[in-house]
CSV table of C-alpha atoms and ligand atoms in Angstrom, one decimal:
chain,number,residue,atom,x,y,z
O,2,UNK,CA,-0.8,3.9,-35.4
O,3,UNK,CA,1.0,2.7,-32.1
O,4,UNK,CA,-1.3,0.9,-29.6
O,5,UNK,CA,-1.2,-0.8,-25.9
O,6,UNK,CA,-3.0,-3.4,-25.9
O,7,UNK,CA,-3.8,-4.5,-22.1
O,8,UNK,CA,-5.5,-7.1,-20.3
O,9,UNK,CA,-4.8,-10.1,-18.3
O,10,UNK,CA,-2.8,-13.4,-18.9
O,11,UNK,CA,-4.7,-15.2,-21.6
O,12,UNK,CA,-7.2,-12.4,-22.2
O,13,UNK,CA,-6.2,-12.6,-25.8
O,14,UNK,CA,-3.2,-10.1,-26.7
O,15,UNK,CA,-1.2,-12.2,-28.7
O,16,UNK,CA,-4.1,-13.0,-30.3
O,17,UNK,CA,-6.0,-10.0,-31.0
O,18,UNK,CA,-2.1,-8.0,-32.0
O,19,UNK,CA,-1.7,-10.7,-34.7
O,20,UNK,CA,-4.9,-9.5,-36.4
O,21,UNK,CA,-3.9,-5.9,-35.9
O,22,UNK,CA,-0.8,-7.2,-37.9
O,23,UNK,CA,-2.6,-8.3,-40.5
O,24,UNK,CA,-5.1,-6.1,-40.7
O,25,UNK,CA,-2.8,-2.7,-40.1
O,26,UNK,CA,0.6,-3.7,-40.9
O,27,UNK,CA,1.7,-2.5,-38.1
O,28,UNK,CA,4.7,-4.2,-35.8
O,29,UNK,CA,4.2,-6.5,-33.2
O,30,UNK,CA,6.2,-5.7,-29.9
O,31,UNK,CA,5.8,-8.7,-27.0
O,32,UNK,CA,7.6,-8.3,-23.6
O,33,UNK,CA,7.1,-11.9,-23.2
O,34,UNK,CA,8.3,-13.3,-26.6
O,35,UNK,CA,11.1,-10.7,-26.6
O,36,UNK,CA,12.4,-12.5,-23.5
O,37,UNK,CA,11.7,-16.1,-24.3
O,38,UNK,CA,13.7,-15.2,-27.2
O,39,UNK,CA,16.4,-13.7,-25.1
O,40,UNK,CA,15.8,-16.9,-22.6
O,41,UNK,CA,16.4,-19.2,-25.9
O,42,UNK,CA,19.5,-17.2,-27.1
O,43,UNK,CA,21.0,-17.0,-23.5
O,44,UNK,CA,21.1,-13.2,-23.9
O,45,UNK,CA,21.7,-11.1,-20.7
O,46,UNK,CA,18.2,-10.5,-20.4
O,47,UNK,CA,17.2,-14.0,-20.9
O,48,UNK,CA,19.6,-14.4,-18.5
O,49,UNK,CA,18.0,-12.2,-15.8
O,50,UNK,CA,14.3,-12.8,-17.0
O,51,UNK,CA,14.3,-16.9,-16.5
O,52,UNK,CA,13.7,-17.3,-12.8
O,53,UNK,CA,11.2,-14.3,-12.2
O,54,UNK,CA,9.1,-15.9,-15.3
O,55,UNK,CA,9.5,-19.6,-14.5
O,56,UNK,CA,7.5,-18.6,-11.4
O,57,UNK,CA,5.1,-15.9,-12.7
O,58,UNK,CA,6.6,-12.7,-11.1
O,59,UNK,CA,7.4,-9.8,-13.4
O,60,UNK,CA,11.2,-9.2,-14.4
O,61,UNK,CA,11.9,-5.9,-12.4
O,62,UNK,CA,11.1,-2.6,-14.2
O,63,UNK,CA,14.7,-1.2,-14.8
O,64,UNK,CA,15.6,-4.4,-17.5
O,65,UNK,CA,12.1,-4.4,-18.8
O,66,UNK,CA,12.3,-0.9,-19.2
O,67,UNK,CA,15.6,-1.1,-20.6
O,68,UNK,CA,14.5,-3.8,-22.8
O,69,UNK,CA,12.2,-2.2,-24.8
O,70,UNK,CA,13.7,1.2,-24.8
O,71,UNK,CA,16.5,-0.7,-27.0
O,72,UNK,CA,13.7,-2.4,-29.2
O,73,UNK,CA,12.1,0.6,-29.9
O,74,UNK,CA,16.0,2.5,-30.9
O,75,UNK,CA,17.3,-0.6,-32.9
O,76,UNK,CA,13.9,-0.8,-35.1
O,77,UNK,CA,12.2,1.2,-37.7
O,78,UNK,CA,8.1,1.6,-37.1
O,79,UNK,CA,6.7,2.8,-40.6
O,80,UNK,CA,3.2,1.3,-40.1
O,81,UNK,CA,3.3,1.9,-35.9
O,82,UNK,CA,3.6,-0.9,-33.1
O,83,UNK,CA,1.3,-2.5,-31.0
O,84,UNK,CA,2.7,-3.1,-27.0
O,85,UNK,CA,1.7,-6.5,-26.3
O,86,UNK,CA,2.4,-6.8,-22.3
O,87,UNK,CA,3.8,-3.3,-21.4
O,88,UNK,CA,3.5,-1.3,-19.7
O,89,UNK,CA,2.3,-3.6,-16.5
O,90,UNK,CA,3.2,-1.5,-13.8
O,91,UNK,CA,2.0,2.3,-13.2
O,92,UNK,CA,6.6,3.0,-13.5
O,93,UNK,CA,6.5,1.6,-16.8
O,94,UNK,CA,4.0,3.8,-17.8
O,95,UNK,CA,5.8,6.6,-16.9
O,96,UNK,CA,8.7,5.8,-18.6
O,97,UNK,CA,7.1,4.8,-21.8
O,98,UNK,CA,6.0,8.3,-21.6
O,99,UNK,CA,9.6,9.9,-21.2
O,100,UNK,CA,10.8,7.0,-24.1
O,101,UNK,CA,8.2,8.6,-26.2
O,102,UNK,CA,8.9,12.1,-25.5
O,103,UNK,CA,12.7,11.3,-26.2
O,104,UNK,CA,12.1,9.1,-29.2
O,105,UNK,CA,9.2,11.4,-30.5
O,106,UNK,CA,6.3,9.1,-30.7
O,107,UNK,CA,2.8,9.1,-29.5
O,108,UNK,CA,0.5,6.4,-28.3
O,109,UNK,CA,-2.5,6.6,-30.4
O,110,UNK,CA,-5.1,4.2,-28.2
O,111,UNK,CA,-4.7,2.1,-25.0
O,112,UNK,CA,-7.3,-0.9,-25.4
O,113,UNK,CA,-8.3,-3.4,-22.4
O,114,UNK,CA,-9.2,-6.6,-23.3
O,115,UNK,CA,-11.4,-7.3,-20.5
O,116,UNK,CA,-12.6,-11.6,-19.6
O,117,UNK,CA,-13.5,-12.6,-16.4
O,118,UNK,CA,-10.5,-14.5,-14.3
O,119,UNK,CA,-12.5,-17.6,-13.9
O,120,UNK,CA,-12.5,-17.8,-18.3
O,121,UNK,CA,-8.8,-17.1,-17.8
O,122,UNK,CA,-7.4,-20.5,-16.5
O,123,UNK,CA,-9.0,-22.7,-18.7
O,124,UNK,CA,-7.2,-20.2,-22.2
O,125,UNK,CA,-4.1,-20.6,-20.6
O,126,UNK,CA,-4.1,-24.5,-19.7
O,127,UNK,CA,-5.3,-25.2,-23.5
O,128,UNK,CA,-3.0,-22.7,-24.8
O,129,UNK,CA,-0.2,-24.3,-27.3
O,130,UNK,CA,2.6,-21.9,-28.5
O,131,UNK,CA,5.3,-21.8,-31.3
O,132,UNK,CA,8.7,-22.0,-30.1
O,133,UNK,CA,9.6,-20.3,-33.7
O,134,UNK,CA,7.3,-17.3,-34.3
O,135,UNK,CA,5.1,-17.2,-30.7
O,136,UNK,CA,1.7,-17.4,-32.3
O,137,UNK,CA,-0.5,-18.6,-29.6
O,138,UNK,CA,-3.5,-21.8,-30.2
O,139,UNK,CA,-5.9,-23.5,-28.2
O,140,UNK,CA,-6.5,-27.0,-27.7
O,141,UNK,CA,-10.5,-26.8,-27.7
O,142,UNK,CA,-11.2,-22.7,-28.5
O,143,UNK,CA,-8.9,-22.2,-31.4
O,144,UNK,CA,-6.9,-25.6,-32.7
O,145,UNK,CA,-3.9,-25.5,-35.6
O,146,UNK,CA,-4.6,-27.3,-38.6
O,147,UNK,CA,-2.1,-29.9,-37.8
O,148,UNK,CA,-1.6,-31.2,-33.7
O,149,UNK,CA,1.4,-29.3,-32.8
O,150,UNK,CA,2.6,-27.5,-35.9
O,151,UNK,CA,1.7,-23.8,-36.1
O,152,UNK,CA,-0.5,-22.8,-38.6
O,153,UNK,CA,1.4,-19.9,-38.9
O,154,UNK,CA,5.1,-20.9,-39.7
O,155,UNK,CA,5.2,-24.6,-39.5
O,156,UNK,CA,7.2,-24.0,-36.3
O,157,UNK,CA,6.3,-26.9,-32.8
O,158,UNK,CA,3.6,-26.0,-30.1
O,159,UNK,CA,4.5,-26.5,-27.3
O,160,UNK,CA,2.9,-25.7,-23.5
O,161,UNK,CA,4.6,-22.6,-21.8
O,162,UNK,CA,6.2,-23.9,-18.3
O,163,UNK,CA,4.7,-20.9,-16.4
O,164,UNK,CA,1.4,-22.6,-17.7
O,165,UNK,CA,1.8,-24.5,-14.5
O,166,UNK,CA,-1.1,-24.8,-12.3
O,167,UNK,CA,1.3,-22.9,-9.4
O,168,UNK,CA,2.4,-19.9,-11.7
O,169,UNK,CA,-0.6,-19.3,-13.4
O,170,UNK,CA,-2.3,-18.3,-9.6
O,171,UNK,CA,0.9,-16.2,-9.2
O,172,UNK,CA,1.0,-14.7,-12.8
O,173,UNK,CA,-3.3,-13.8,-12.3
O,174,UNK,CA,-2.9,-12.4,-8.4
O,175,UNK,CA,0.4,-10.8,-10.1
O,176,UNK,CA,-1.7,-8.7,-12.4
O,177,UNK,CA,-3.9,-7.9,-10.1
O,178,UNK,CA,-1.4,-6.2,-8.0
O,179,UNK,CA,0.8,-4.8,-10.1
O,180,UNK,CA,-1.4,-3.9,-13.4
O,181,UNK,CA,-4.6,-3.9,-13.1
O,182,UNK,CA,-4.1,-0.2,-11.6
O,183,UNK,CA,-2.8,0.5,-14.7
O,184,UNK,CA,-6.5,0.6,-16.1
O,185,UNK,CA,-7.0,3.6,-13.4
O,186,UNK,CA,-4.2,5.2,-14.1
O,187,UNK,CA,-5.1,5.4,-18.3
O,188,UNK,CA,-8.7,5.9,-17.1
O,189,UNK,CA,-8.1,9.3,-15.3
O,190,UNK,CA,-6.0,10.4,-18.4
O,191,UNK,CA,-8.7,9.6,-20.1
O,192,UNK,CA,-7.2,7.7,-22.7
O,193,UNK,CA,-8.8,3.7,-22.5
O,194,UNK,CA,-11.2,1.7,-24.3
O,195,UNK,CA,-12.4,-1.2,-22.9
O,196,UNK,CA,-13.2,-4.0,-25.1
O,197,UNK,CA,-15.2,-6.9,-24.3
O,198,UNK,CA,-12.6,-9.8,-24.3
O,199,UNK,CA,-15.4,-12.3,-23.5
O,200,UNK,CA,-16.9,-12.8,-26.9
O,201,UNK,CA,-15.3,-15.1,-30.2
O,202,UNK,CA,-12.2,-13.8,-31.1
O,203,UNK,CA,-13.5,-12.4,-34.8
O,204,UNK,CA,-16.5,-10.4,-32.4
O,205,UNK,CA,-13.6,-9.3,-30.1
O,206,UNK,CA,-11.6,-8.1,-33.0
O,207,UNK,CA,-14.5,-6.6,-34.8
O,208,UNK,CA,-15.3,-4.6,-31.5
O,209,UNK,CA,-11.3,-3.4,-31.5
O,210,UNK,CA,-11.4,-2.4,-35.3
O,211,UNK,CA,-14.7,-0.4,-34.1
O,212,UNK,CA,-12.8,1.5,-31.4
O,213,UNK,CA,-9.9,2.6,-33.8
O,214,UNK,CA,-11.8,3.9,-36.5
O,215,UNK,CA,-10.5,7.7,-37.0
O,216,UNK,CA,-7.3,7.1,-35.2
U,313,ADP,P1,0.7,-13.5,-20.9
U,313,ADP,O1,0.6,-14.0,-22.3
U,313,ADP,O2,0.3,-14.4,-19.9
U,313,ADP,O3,0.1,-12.1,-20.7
U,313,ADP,P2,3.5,-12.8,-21.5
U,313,ADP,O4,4.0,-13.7,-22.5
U,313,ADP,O5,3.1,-11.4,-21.9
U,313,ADP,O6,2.3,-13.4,-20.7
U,313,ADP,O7,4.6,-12.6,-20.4
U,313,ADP,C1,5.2,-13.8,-19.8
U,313,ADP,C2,6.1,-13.4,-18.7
U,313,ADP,O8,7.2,-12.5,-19.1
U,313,ADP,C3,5.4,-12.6,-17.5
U,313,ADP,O9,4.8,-13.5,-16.6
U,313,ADP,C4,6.6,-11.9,-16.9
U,313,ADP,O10,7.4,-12.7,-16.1
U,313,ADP,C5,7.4,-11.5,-18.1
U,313,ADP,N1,7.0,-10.1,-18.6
U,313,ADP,C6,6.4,-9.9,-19.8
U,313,ADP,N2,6.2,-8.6,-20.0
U,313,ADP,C7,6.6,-8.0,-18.8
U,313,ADP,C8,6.6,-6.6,-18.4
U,313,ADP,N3,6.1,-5.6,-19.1
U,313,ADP,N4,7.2,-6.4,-17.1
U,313,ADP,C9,7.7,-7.4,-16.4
U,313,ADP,N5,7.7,-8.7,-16.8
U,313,ADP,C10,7.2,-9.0,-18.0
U,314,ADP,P1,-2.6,-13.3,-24.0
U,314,ADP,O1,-1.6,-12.9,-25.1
U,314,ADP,O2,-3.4,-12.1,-23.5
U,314,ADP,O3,-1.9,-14.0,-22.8
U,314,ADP,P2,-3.5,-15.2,-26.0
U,314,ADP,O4,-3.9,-14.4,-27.2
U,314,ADP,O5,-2.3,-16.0,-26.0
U,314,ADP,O6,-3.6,-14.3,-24.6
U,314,ADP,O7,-4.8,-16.1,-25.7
U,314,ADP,C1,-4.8,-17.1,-24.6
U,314,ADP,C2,-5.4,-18.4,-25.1
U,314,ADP,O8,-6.8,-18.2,-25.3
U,314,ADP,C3,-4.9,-18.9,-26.4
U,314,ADP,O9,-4.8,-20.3,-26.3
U,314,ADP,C4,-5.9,-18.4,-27.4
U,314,ADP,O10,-5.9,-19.3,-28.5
U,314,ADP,C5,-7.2,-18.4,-26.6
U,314,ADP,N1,-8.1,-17.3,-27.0
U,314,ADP,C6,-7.7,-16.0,-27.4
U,314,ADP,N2,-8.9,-15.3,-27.6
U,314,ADP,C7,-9.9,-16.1,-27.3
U,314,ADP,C8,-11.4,-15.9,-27.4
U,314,ADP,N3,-11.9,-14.8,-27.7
U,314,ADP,N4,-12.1,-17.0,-27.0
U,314,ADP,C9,-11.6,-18.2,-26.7
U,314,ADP,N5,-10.2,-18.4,-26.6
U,314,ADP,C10,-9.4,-17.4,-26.9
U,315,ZN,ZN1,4.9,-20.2,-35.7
């Protein structure tokens, strides 16, 4: 099963894919972590990527694009993916659908994680992350068993710099511009699920299992 999985900064992606991980077995594809990790490595990407991130702009379409067309060639699928952070911008959504008529693939379900902006700053100024494996935390909504180490991998938490107060209002009015007429775009296809981001995360996932069954 391949999914997009959409929503806003700190609506609960990350969050949500890792139980779809779990629960499907399916592979977890992030824009961002893939270039953090090419910002760590110093690859050409990371290279590109830094500045528009550190201030909470997108990285133009043609690297992002070109990004993930190579993640998707290098890497073998056998339970699906879930897109965690692409597309997020009506051309990536186009080209995702030429990758997938090229690379023979179909996107079984878009899903919008929907939670009110105001909900949004408070996740993402609690929100720790590991520098090893990218699983996200939260200070006061969803603390690791240890301060700092990820439950996950034993990997550091740390704060994301575009966690500033400055680029988090550019990253929010960012979507707004740029993705939330994405939402349109899979409505009129006919092809999204909304799903009420605004609840615990177990309710939220229990309302995304819902919404796949006979996919
Ligand atoms: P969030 O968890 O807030 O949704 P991500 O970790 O997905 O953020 O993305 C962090 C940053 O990486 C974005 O602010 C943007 O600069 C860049 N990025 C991630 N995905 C994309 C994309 N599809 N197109 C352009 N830039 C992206
Ligand atoms: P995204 O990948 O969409 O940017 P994350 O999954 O990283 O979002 O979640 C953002 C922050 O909010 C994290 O610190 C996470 O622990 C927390 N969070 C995620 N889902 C919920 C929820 N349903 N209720 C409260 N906090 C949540
Ligand atoms: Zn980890």
């Amino acid at each position: 099963m391949n999914i997009i999985l959409m929503g806003p900064p700190g609506a609960g992606k990350g969050t949500q894919a890792a139980n779809l991980v779990k629960e499907y077995g399916c592979a977890h594809i992030s824009t961002g972590d893939i270039f953090r990790k090419a910002l760590k490595e110093q690859t050409k990407y990371g290279v590109i990527a830094k500045y528009f991130i550190q201030f909470g702009h997108l990285v133009p379409d043609d690297y992002t694009i070109a990004m993930v067309r190579e993640h998707l060639k290098e890497n073998e699928f056998p339970n699906g993916f879930i897109l965690d952070g692409f597309p997020r911008t009506i051309i990536q959504a186009r080209e995702l659908e030429s990758i997938a008529k090229e690379f023979k693939f179909q996107i079984d379900a878009v899903l919008n994680l929907d939670v009110d902006f105001d909900k949004l700053t408070k996740r993402l100024s609690g929100r720790r992350t590991c520098r090893e494996c990218g699983a996200t935390f939260h200070d006061e909504f969803n603390p690791p068993k240890q301060v700092s180490v990820c439950d996950a991998c034993g990997g550091e938490l740390y704060q994301r710099p575009d966690e500033s107060e400055e680029a988090v209002k550019v990253r929010l009015d960012t979507y707004t511009k740029q993705t939330r007429p994405l939402i349109d775009y899979y409505t009129m296809k006919g092809e999204i699920t909304n799903i009420n981001g605004d609840q615990s995360m177990e309710e939220v996932f229990n309302e995304i299992k819902k919404s796949l069954e006979g996919k």
